[in-house]
């Protein structure tokens, strides 16, 4: 069995933001789609979810307090950890350290749901194996960018390009020597 993959499946605006200036995803709900952009197929491979605290709080508020990833082991990275809740671990441990340990254990896909600071820390340590980015045809003019300031070059290969309604989706795989 090979090493587990870290796959970033995420949506962004045409100008590169994953959340608007109010830190919401409401803009994404207005985009015309014909299906689920492969989400159902993707989530079936995921057994571990990674979230920053702000993303976790947004998800909980948006889902009326019901955590949508209850079937997956989840890690919420926060400077103010609290007692674990079921499958959810609240930790102040460095995300890269957690992912390095997880990649050595048997299991399915590791999904960093967000946010961009979490993704940046994983990119710094070259821990992202794939990006599946759904691009919405809207510009936000500001907000939370998908990519923070890159500290290093990482090369990816285009695996596929798809469309779901007005969403364009690109799938990139990390080139490793």
Coordinates of N, CA, C and O in Angstrom, one line a residue:
X1 N 0.8 -1.2 0.0 CA 0.0 0.0 0.0 C 0.9 1.2 0.0 O 1.9 1.3 0.7
X2 N 0.6 2.2 -0.8 CA 1.4 3.4 -0.9 C 1.0 4.4 0.1 O 0.1 4.2 0.9
X3 N 1.8 5.5 0.2 CA 1.6 6.6 1.1 C 0.3 7.3 0.8 O -0.1 7.5 -0.3
X4 N -0.4 7.7 1.9 CA -1.6 8.5 1.7 C -1.4 9.8 1.0 O -0.3 10.4 1.1
X5 N -2.4 10.3 0.3 CA -2.3 11.5 -0.4 C -3.0 12.7 0.3 O -4.1 12.4 1.0
X6 N -2.5 13.9 0.2 CA -3.1 15.1 0.7 C -3.6 15.8 -0.5 O -2.9 16.2 -1.4
X7 N -5.0 15.9 -0.6 CA -5.6 16.4 -1.8 C -6.4 17.7 -1.4 O -7.3 17.6 -0.5
X8 N -6.1 18.8 -1.9 CA -6.8 20.0 -1.7 C -7.9 20.2 -2.7 O -7.6 20.5 -3.9
X9 N -9.1 19.9 -2.4 CA -10.3 20.0 -3.2 C -11.0 21.3 -2.7 O -11.4 21.4 -1.5
X10 N -11.0 22.4 -3.5 CA -11.4 23.7 -3.1 C -12.0 24.5 -4.2 O -11.7 24.3 -5.3
X11 N -12.8 25.5 -3.8 CA -13.3 26.4 -4.8 C -12.7 27.8 -4.6 O -12.4 28.2 -3.5
X12 N -12.5 28.5 -5.7 CA -12.0 29.9 -5.6 C -12.8 30.7 -6.6 O -13.3 30.2 -7.6
X13 N -12.7 32.0 -6.4 CA -13.2 33.0 -7.4 C -12.2 33.1 -8.5 O -11.1 32.7 -8.4
X14 N -12.7 33.7 -9.6 CA -11.8 33.9 -10.8 C -10.6 34.7 -10.4 O -9.5 34.5 -11.0
X15 N -10.7 35.6 -9.4 CA -9.5 36.4 -9.1 C -8.8 35.8 -7.9 O -7.9 36.4 -7.2
X16 N -9.0 34.5 -7.6 CA -8.2 33.8 -6.6 C -8.5 33.8 -5.2 O -7.7 33.4 -4.3
X17 N -9.7 34.1 -4.8 CA -10.1 34.1 -3.4 C -11.0 32.9 -3.0 O -11.9 32.5 -3.8
X18 N -10.8 32.4 -1.8 CA -11.6 31.3 -1.4 C -12.7 31.7 -0.4 O -13.6 31.0 -0.1
X19 N -12.7 33.0 0.0 CA -13.7 33.6 0.8 C -13.7 35.1 0.5 O -12.7 35.7 0.1
X20 N -14.9 35.7 0.7 CA -15.0 37.1 0.4 C -14.5 38.0 1.5 O -14.0 37.4 2.5
X21 N -14.6 39.3 1.4 CA -14.1 40.2 2.5 C -14.8 40.0 3.8 O -14.2 40.3 4.9
X22 N -16.0 39.4 3.8 CA -16.7 39.1 5.1 C -16.4 37.7 5.5 O -17.0 37.2 6.5
X23 N -15.4 37.0 4.8 CA -15.0 35.7 5.1 C -16.1 34.6 5.0 O -16.2 33.7 5.7
X24 N -17.0 34.9 4.0 CA -18.1 33.9 3.7 C -17.9 33.3 2.3 O -17.1 33.8 1.5
X25 N -18.7 32.3 2.1 CA -18.7 31.6 0.8 C -20.0 31.8 0.1 O -20.3 31.1 -0.9
X26 N -20.8 32.8 0.5 CA -22.1 33.0 -0.1 C -22.1 33.2 -1.6 O -23.0 32.8 -2.3
X27 N -21.0 33.9 -2.1 CA -20.9 34.1 -3.5 C -20.9 32.8 -4.3 O -21.3 32.8 -5.4
X28 N -20.3 31.8 -3.7 CA -20.2 30.5 -4.4 C -21.6 29.8 -4.6 O -21.9 29.1 -5.5
X29 N -22.5 30.1 -3.6 CA -23.8 29.5 -3.7 C -24.7 30.0 -4.9 O -25.7 29.4 -5.2
X30 N -24.3 31.2 -5.4 CA -25.0 31.8 -6.5 C -24.6 31.3 -7.9 O -25.2 31.6 -8.9
X31 N -23.5 30.4 -7.9 CA -23.0 30.0 -9.2 C -23.8 28.8 -9.7 O -24.0 27.8 -9.0
X32 N -24.2 28.8 -11.0 CA -24.9 27.8 -11.6 C -24.1 26.5 -11.8 O -23.0 26.6 -12.4
X33 N -24.6 25.4 -11.3 CA -23.9 24.1 -11.5 C -24.9 23.1 -12.0 O -26.1 23.2 -11.7
X34 N -24.4 22.1 -12.6 CA -25.3 21.0 -13.1 C -25.2 19.8 -12.3 O -26.1 18.9 -12.2
X35 N -24.1 19.6 -11.6 CA -23.8 18.5 -10.7 C -23.2 18.9 -9.4 O -23.5 20.0 -8.9
X36 N -22.3 18.1 -8.9 CA -21.6 18.5 -7.7 C -20.1 18.7 -7.9 O -19.3 18.7 -6.9
X37 N -19.7 18.9 -9.1 CA -18.2 19.1 -9.5 C -17.3 18.0 -8.9 O -16.2 18.2 -8.6
X38 N -17.9 16.8 -8.9 CA -17.1 15.6 -8.4 C -16.9 15.5 -6.9 O -16.2 14.6 -6.4
X39 N -17.6 16.3 -6.2 CA -17.5 16.3 -4.7 C -17.9 14.9 -4.1 O -17.2 14.4 -3.3
X40 N -19.0 14.4 -4.6 CA -19.5 13.1 -4.0 C -18.5 12.0 -4.2 O -18.2 11.2 -3.3
X41 N -17.9 11.9 -5.4 CA -16.9 10.9 -5.6 C -15.6 11.2 -4.8 O -15.0 10.3 -4.3
X42 N -15.2 12.5 -4.7 CA -14.0 12.8 -3.9 C -14.2 12.5 -2.5 O -13.4 11.9 -1.8
X43 N -15.3 12.9 -1.8 CA -15.5 12.8 -0.4 C -15.5 11.3 0.0 O -15.1 10.9 1.1
X44 N -15.9 10.4 -0.9 CA -15.9 9.0 -0.6 C -14.5 8.4 -0.4 O -14.3 7.4 0.2
X45 N -13.5 9.2 -0.9 CA -12.1 8.7 -0.7 C -11.4 9.3 0.6 O -10.4 8.8 1.0
X46 N -12.1 10.3 1.2 CA -11.5 11.0 2.3 C -11.9 10.3 3.6 O -13.0 10.0 3.9
X47 N -10.8 10.1 4.5 CA -11.1 9.6 5.8 C -10.5 10.6 6.9 O -10.8 10.4 8.1
X48 N -9.8 11.6 6.4 CA -9.3 12.6 7.4 C -9.5 14.0 6.8 O -9.1 14.3 5.7
X49 N -10.0 14.9 7.7 CA -10.3 16.3 7.3 C -9.4 17.2 8.2 O -9.4 17.0 9.4
X50 N -8.8 18.2 7.6 CA -8.1 19.2 8.3 C -8.7 20.6 8.1 O -9.0 21.0 7.0
X51 N -8.9 21.3 9.2 CA -9.5 22.6 9.2 C -8.8 23.6 10.1 O -8.4 23.2 11.2
X52 N -8.7 24.8 9.7 CA -8.3 25.9 10.6 C -9.5 26.2 11.5 O -10.6 25.9 11.1
X53 N -9.2 26.9 12.6 CA -10.3 27.2 13.5 C -11.4 28.1 12.9 O -12.6 27.8 13.0
X54 N -11.0 29.1 12.1 CA -12.0 30.0 11.5 C -12.8 29.2 10.5 O -14.0 29.4 10.4
X55 N -12.2 28.3 9.7 CA -13.0 27.5 8.8 C -13.9 26.6 9.5 O -15.1 26.5 9.1
X56 N -13.5 26.0 10.6 CA -14.3 25.1 11.4 C -15.5 25.9 11.9 O -16.7 25.5 11.8
X57 N -15.3 27.1 12.5 CA -16.4 27.9 13.0 C -17.4 28.3 11.9 O -18.6 28.3 12.1
X58 N -16.9 28.7 10.7 CA -17.8 29.0 9.6 C -18.6 27.8 9.2 O -19.8 27.9 9.0
X59 N -18.0 26.7 9.1 CA -18.7 25.4 8.7 C -19.8 25.1 9.7 O -20.9 24.8 9.4
X60 N -19.5 25.2 11.0 CA -20.4 24.9 12.1 C -21.6 25.9 12.0 O -22.8 25.5 12.2
X61 N -21.3 27.2 11.8 CA -22.4 28.2 11.7 C -23.2 27.9 10.5 O -24.5 28.0 10.5
X62 N -22.6 27.7 9.4 CA -23.3 27.4 8.1 C -24.2 26.2 8.1 O -25.2 26.1 7.5
X63 N -23.7 25.2 8.9 CA -24.4 23.9 9.0 C -25.3 23.8 10.2 O -25.8 22.7 10.6
X64 N -25.6 24.9 10.8 CA -26.5 24.9 12.0 C -26.0 24.1 13.2 O -26.8 23.5 13.9
X65 N -24.7 24.1 13.4 CA -24.1 23.4 14.5 C -23.8 21.9 14.3 O -23.3 21.2 15.2
X66 N -24.2 21.4 13.1 CA -24.0 20.0 12.8 C -22.8 19.8 11.9 O -22.7 20.3 10.8
X67 N -21.7 19.1 12.4 CA -20.5 19.0 11.7 C -20.7 18.0 10.5 O -21.1 16.9 10.7
X68 N -20.5 18.5 9.3 CA -20.8 17.7 8.1 C -19.8 16.6 7.9 O -20.0 15.7 7.0
X69 N -18.7 16.5 8.6 CA -17.6 15.5 8.3 C -17.5 14.5 9.5 O -16.5 14.1 9.9
X70 N -18.7 14.2 10.1 CA -18.7 13.4 11.3 C -18.2 12.0 11.1 O -17.7 11.3 12.0
X71 N -18.2 11.5 9.8 CA -17.7 10.2 9.5 C -16.2 10.1 9.3 O -15.6 9.0 9.2
X72 N -15.6 11.3 9.2 CA -14.1 11.3 9.0 C -13.4 11.8 10.3 O -14.0 12.6 11.1
X73 N -12.2 11.3 10.5 CA -11.4 11.8 11.6 C -11.0 13.3 11.2 O -10.6 13.5 10.1
X74 N -11.2 14.2 12.1 CA -11.0 15.6 11.8 C -10.0 16.2 12.8 O -10.0 15.9 14.0
X75 N -9.2 17.1 12.3 CA -8.3 17.9 13.1 C -8.5 19.4 12.8 O -8.5 19.8 11.7
X76 N -8.8 20.1 13.9 CA -9.0 21.6 13.9 C -7.8 22.2 14.5 O -7.5 21.9 15.7
X77 N -7.1 23.0 13.7 CA -5.8 23.6 14.2 C -6.2 25.0 14.8 O -6.8 25.8 14.1
X78 N -5.8 25.2 16.0 CA -6.2 26.4 16.7 C -5.1 26.7 17.8 O -4.5 25.8 18.3
X79 N -5.0 28.0 18.1 CA -4.1 28.4 19.2 C -4.8 28.2 20.5 O -4.1 28.3 21.6
X80 N -6.1 27.9 20.5 CA -6.8 27.7 21.7 C -7.5 26.3 21.7 O -8.7 26.2 21.6
X81 N -6.7 25.2 21.8 CA -7.3 23.9 21.8 C -8.3 23.7 22.9 O -8.2 24.3 24.0
X82 N -9.2 22.8 22.6 CA -10.2 22.4 23.7 C -10.3 20.9 23.6 O -9.7 20.3 22.8
X83 N -11.1 20.4 24.5 CA -11.3 18.9 24.5 C -11.9 18.4 23.2 O -12.8 19.1 22.6
X84 N -11.4 17.3 22.8 CA -11.9 16.7 21.6 C -13.4 16.4 21.7 O -13.9 16.1 22.8
X85 N -14.0 16.4 20.5 CA -15.5 16.1 20.4 C -15.7 15.0 19.4 O -15.6 15.2 18.2
X86 N -15.9 13.8 19.9 CA -16.1 12.6 19.0 C -14.8 12.4 18.1 O -13.7 12.3 18.6
X87 N -15.0 12.5 16.8 CA -14.0 12.3 15.8 C -13.2 13.6 15.6 O -12.3 13.6 14.8
X88 N -13.5 14.7 16.3 CA -12.8 15.9 16.0 C -11.8 16.2 17.1 O -12.1 16.2 18.3
X89 N -10.5 16.4 16.7 CA -9.4 16.7 17.6 C -9.1 18.2 17.4 O -8.9 18.6 16.3
X90 N -9.0 18.9 18.5 CA -8.6 20.3 18.5 C -7.2 20.4 18.9 O -6.9 19.9 20.0
X91 N -6.3 20.9 18.1 CA -4.9 20.8 18.4 C -4.2 22.1 18.1 O -4.6 22.8 17.1
X92 N -3.1 22.4 18.8 CA -2.2 23.5 18.5 C -0.9 23.0 17.9 O 0.0 23.8 17.6
X93 N -0.9 21.8 17.6 CA 0.3 21.2 17.0 C 0.5 21.7 15.6 O -0.5 22.1 14.9
X94 N 1.7 21.8 15.1 CA 2.0 22.3 13.7 C 1.3 21.4 12.7 O 1.4 20.1 12.8
X95 N 0.5 21.9 11.8 CA -0.2 21.1 10.8 C 0.7 20.2 10.0 O 0.4 19.0 9.8
X96 N 1.9 20.7 9.6 CA 2.8 19.8 8.9 C 3.2 18.6 9.7 O 3.3 17.5 9.1
X97 N 3.5 18.8 10.9 CA 3.9 17.6 11.8 C 2.8 16.6 11.8 O 3.0 15.4 11.8
X98 N 1.5 17.1 12.0 CA 0.4 16.2 12.0 C 0.2 15.4 10.7 O 0.1 14.2 10.7
X99 N 0.4 16.1 9.6 CA 0.2 15.5 8.3 C 1.3 14.5 8.0 O 1.1 13.4 7.5
X100 N 2.5 14.8 8.4 CA 3.6 13.9 8.2 C 3.4 12.6 8.9 O 3.6 11.5 8.4
X101 N 2.8 12.6 10.2 CA 2.5 11.4 10.9 C 1.3 10.7 10.2 O 1.4 9.5 10.1
X102 N 0.3 11.4 9.8 CA -0.9 10.8 9.1 C -0.5 10.1 7.8 O -1.0 9.0 7.5
X103 N 0.4 10.7 7.1 CA 0.8 10.1 5.8 C 1.5 8.7 6.0 O 1.6 7.9 5.1
X104 N 2.1 8.5 7.2 CA 2.7 7.2 7.5 C 1.8 6.2 8.0 O 2.2 5.0 8.1
X105 N 0.6 6.5 8.2 CA -0.4 5.6 8.7 C -1.3 5.1 7.6 O -1.5 5.8 6.6
X106 N -1.9 3.9 7.7 CA -2.8 3.5 6.7 C -4.1 4.3 6.7 O -4.5 4.9 7.7
X107 N -4.7 4.5 5.5 CA -5.9 5.3 5.5 C -6.2 5.8 4.1 O -5.4 5.5 3.1
X108 N -7.2 6.7 4.0 CA -7.6 7.2 2.7 C -7.0 8.6 2.5 O -6.0 9.0 3.2
X109 N -7.7 9.4 1.7 CA -7.3 10.8 1.4 C -7.3 11.7 2.6 O -8.3 11.6 3.4
X110 N -6.3 12.5 2.7 CA -6.3 13.6 3.7 C -6.7 14.9 3.0 O -6.1 15.3 2.0
X111 N -7.8 15.5 3.5 CA -8.3 16.7 2.8 C -8.2 17.9 3.7 O -8.9 18.1 4.7
X112 N -7.3 18.8 3.3 CA -7.3 20.1 4.0 C -8.4 21.0 3.5 O -8.3 21.5 2.4
X113 N -9.5 21.2 4.2 CA -10.6 21.9 3.8 C -10.3 23.4 3.7 O -10.7 24.1 2.8
X114 N -9.5 23.9 4.6 CA -9.2 25.3 4.6 C -8.8 25.7 6.0 O -8.9 24.9 7.0
X115 N -8.3 26.8 6.2 CA -8.1 27.9 5.2 C -6.7 28.0 4.6 O -5.9 27.1 4.7
X116 N -6.5 29.2 4.1 CA -5.3 29.4 3.3 C -4.0 29.4 4.1 O -3.0 29.0 3.6
X117 N -4.1 29.7 5.4 CA -2.9 29.6 6.2 C -2.5 28.2 6.5 O -1.3 27.8 6.5
X118 N -3.5 27.3 6.7 CA -3.3 25.9 6.8 C -2.7 25.4 5.5 O -1.7 24.6 5.6
X119 N -3.2 25.7 4.4 CA -2.7 25.3 3.1 C -1.3 25.8 2.9 O -0.4 25.0 2.5
X120 N -1.0 27.0 3.3 CA 0.4 27.5 3.1 C 1.4 26.8 4.0 O 2.5 26.5 3.5
X121 N 1.0 26.4 5.2 CA 1.9 25.6 6.0 C 2.2 24.3 5.4 O 3.4 23.8 5.5
X122 N 1.2 23.7 4.8 CA 1.5 22.4 4.1 C 2.3 22.5 2.8 O 3.1 21.7 2.5
X123 N 2.1 23.6 2.1 CA 2.9 23.9 0.9 C 4.3 24.1 1.3 O 5.2 23.7 0.6
X124 N 4.5 24.8 2.4 CA 5.9 25.1 2.8 C 6.7 23.8 3.0 O 7.9 23.8 2.8
X125 N 6.0 22.8 3.5 CA 6.7 21.5 3.8 C 6.5 20.5 2.6 O 6.8 19.3 2.8
X126 N 6.0 21.0 1.5 CA 5.8 20.2 0.3 C 4.9 18.9 0.6 O 5.2 17.8 0.2
X127 N 3.8 19.1 1.3 CA 2.9 18.0 1.7 C 1.6 17.9 0.9 O 0.8 17.0 1.1
X128 N 1.4 18.8 -0.1 CA 0.2 18.8 -0.9 C 0.5 17.9 -2.1 O 1.4 18.2 -2.9
X129 N -0.2 16.9 -2.3 CA 0.0 16.0 -3.5 C -0.8 16.3 -4.7 O -0.4 16.1 -5.8
X130 N -2.0 16.9 -4.5 CA -2.9 17.2 -5.6 C -3.7 18.4 -5.2 O -4.1 18.6 -4.0
X131 N -4.1 19.2 -6.2 CA -5.0 20.3 -6.1 C -6.2 20.0 -7.1 O -5.9 19.7 -8.3
X132 N -7.4 20.1 -6.6 CA -8.6 20.0 -7.4 C -9.3 21.4 -7.2 O -9.9 21.5 -6.1
X133 N -9.1 22.3 -8.1 CA -9.6 23.7 -7.9 C -10.8 24.0 -8.8 O -10.7 23.9 -10.0
X134 N -11.9 24.3 -8.2 CA -13.1 24.7 -8.9 C -13.1 26.2 -9.0 O -13.0 26.8 -7.9
X135 N -13.2 26.7 -10.2 CA -13.1 28.2 -10.4 C -14.4 28.7 -10.7 O -15.0 28.4 -11.7
X136 N -14.9 29.6 -9.9 CA -16.3 30.2 -10.1 C -16.1 31.5 -10.9 O -15.1 32.2 -10.7
X137 N -17.0 31.8 -11.8 CA -16.9 32.9 -12.7 C -17.4 34.2 -12.1 O -18.3 34.9 -12.5
X138 N -16.7 34.6 -11.0 CA -17.0 35.8 -10.2 C -15.7 36.4 -9.7 O -14.8 35.6 -9.3
X139 N -15.6 37.7 -9.7 CA -14.5 38.3 -9.1 C -14.9 38.9 -7.8 O -16.0 39.5 -7.7
X140 N -14.1 38.8 -6.7 CA -14.5 39.3 -5.4 C -13.8 40.6 -5.1 O -14.2 41.3 -4.2
X141 N -12.7 40.8 -5.7 CA -11.9 42.1 -5.4 C -11.2 42.1 -4.1 O -10.7 43.2 -3.7
X142 N -11.2 41.1 -3.4 CA -10.6 41.0 -2.1 C -11.2 39.9 -1.3 O -12.2 39.3 -1.6
X143 N -10.5 39.6 -0.2 CA -11.0 38.5 0.7 C -9.8 37.6 1.1 O -8.7 38.1 1.3
X144 N -10.0 36.4 1.3 CA -9.0 35.4 1.7 C -8.5 34.7 0.4 O -9.2 34.0 -0.2
X145 N -7.2 34.9 0.1 CA -6.7 34.3 -1.1 C -6.4 32.8 -1.0 O -6.2 32.3 0.2
X146 N -6.5 32.0 -2.0 CA -6.2 30.6 -2.0 C -4.8 30.5 -1.6 O -4.4 29.7 -0.7
X147 N -3.9 31.2 -2.2 CA -2.5 31.1 -1.9 C -2.0 32.3 -1.2 O -2.2 33.4 -1.7
X148 N -1.3 32.1 -0.1 CA -0.6 33.2 0.6 C 0.7 33.4 -0.2 O 0.9 32.8 -1.2
X149 N 1.6 34.2 0.3 CA 2.8 34.5 -0.4 C 3.7 33.2 -0.4 O 4.1 32.7 0.7
X150 N 3.9 32.7 -1.6 CA 4.7 31.5 -1.7 C 6.1 31.7 -1.3 O 6.7 32.7 -1.7
X151 N 6.6 30.7 -0.6 CA 8.0 30.8 -0.1 C 9.0 29.9 -0.9 O 10.2 30.0 -0.7
X152 N 8.4 29.1 -1.8 CA 9.2 28.2 -2.6 C 8.5 27.8 -3.8 O 7.2 27.9 -3.9
X153 N 9.2 27.3 -4.8 CA 8.6 26.8 -6.0 C 8.3 25.3 -5.9 O 9.1 24.5 -5.4
X154 N 7.1 25.0 -6.3 CA 6.6 23.6 -6.4 C 6.0 23.4 -7.7 O 5.2 24.2 -8.2
X155 N 6.3 22.3 -8.4 CA 5.8 22.1 -9.8 C 4.7 21.0 -9.7 O 4.9 20.0 -9.1
X156 N 3.7 21.3 -10.5 CA 2.5 20.4 -10.6 C 2.3 20.1 -12.1 O 2.6 20.9 -12.9
X157 N 1.7 19.0 -12.3 CA 1.3 18.6 -13.7 C -0.2 18.6 -13.8 O -0.9 18.2 -12.9
X158 N -0.7 19.2 -14.9 CA -2.1 19.2 -15.2 C -2.6 17.8 -15.5 O -2.2 17.2 -16.4
X159 N -3.6 17.3 -14.6 CA -4.1 16.0 -14.8 C -5.4 16.1 -15.7 O -5.6 15.2 -16.5
X160 N -6.2 17.1 -15.4 CA -7.5 17.2 -16.2 C -8.1 18.6 -16.0 O -7.8 19.3 -15.1
X161 N -9.0 18.9 -16.9 CA -9.8 20.1 -16.9 C -11.2 19.7 -17.2 O -11.5 18.9 -18.1
X162 N -12.1 20.2 -16.3 CA -13.5 19.8 -16.5 C -14.4 21.0 -16.3 O -14.0 22.1 -16.0
X163 N -15.7 20.8 -16.5 CA -16.7 21.9 -16.4 C -18.0 21.3 -15.8 O -18.4 20.2 -16.1
X164 N -18.5 22.0 -14.8 CA -19.8 21.7 -14.2 C -20.6 23.0 -14.2 O -20.4 23.9 -13.4
X165 N -21.5 23.1 -15.2 CA -22.3 24.4 -15.3 C -21.3 25.5 -15.6 O -20.5 25.4 -16.5
X166 N -21.3 26.5 -14.7 CA -20.5 27.7 -14.9 C -19.1 27.5 -14.1 O -18.3 28.4 -14.1
X167 N -18.9 26.4 -13.5 CA -17.7 26.1 -12.8 C -16.7 25.4 -13.7 O -17.0 24.4 -14.4
X168 N -15.4 26.0 -13.7 CA -14.3 25.3 -14.4 C -13.5 24.6 -13.3 O -13.3 25.1 -12.2
X169 N -13.1 23.4 -13.6 CA -12.3 22.7 -12.6 C -11.0 22.2 -13.2 O -11.0 21.5 -14.2
X170 N -9.9 22.4 -12.5 CA -8.6 22.0 -12.9 C -8.1 21.0 -11.8 O -8.3 21.3 -10.6
X171 N -7.4 20.0 -12.2 CA -6.8 19.0 -11.3 C -5.3 18.9 -11.6 O -4.9 18.6 -12.7
X172 N -4.5 19.3 -10.6 CA -3.1 19.2 -10.7 C -2.5 18.2 -9.8 O -3.0 18.1 -8.6
X173 N -1.4 17.5 -10.2 CA -0.8 16.5 -9.4 C 0.7 17.0 -9.2 O 1.3 17.4 -10.2
X174 N 1.2 16.9 -8.0 CA 2.5 17.3 -7.7 C 3.6 16.5 -8.4 O 3.5 15.2 -8.4
X175 N 4.5 17.2 -9.1 CA 5.6 16.5 -9.8 C 6.7 16.2 -8.7 O 7.2 17.2 -8.0
X176 N 7.1 15.0 -8.5 CA 8.1 14.7 -7.6 C 9.2 13.9 -8.3 O 8.9 13.0 -9.1
X177 N 10.4 14.2 -8.0 CA 11.5 13.5 -8.7 C 11.8 12.2 -8.0 O 11.6 11.9 -6.9

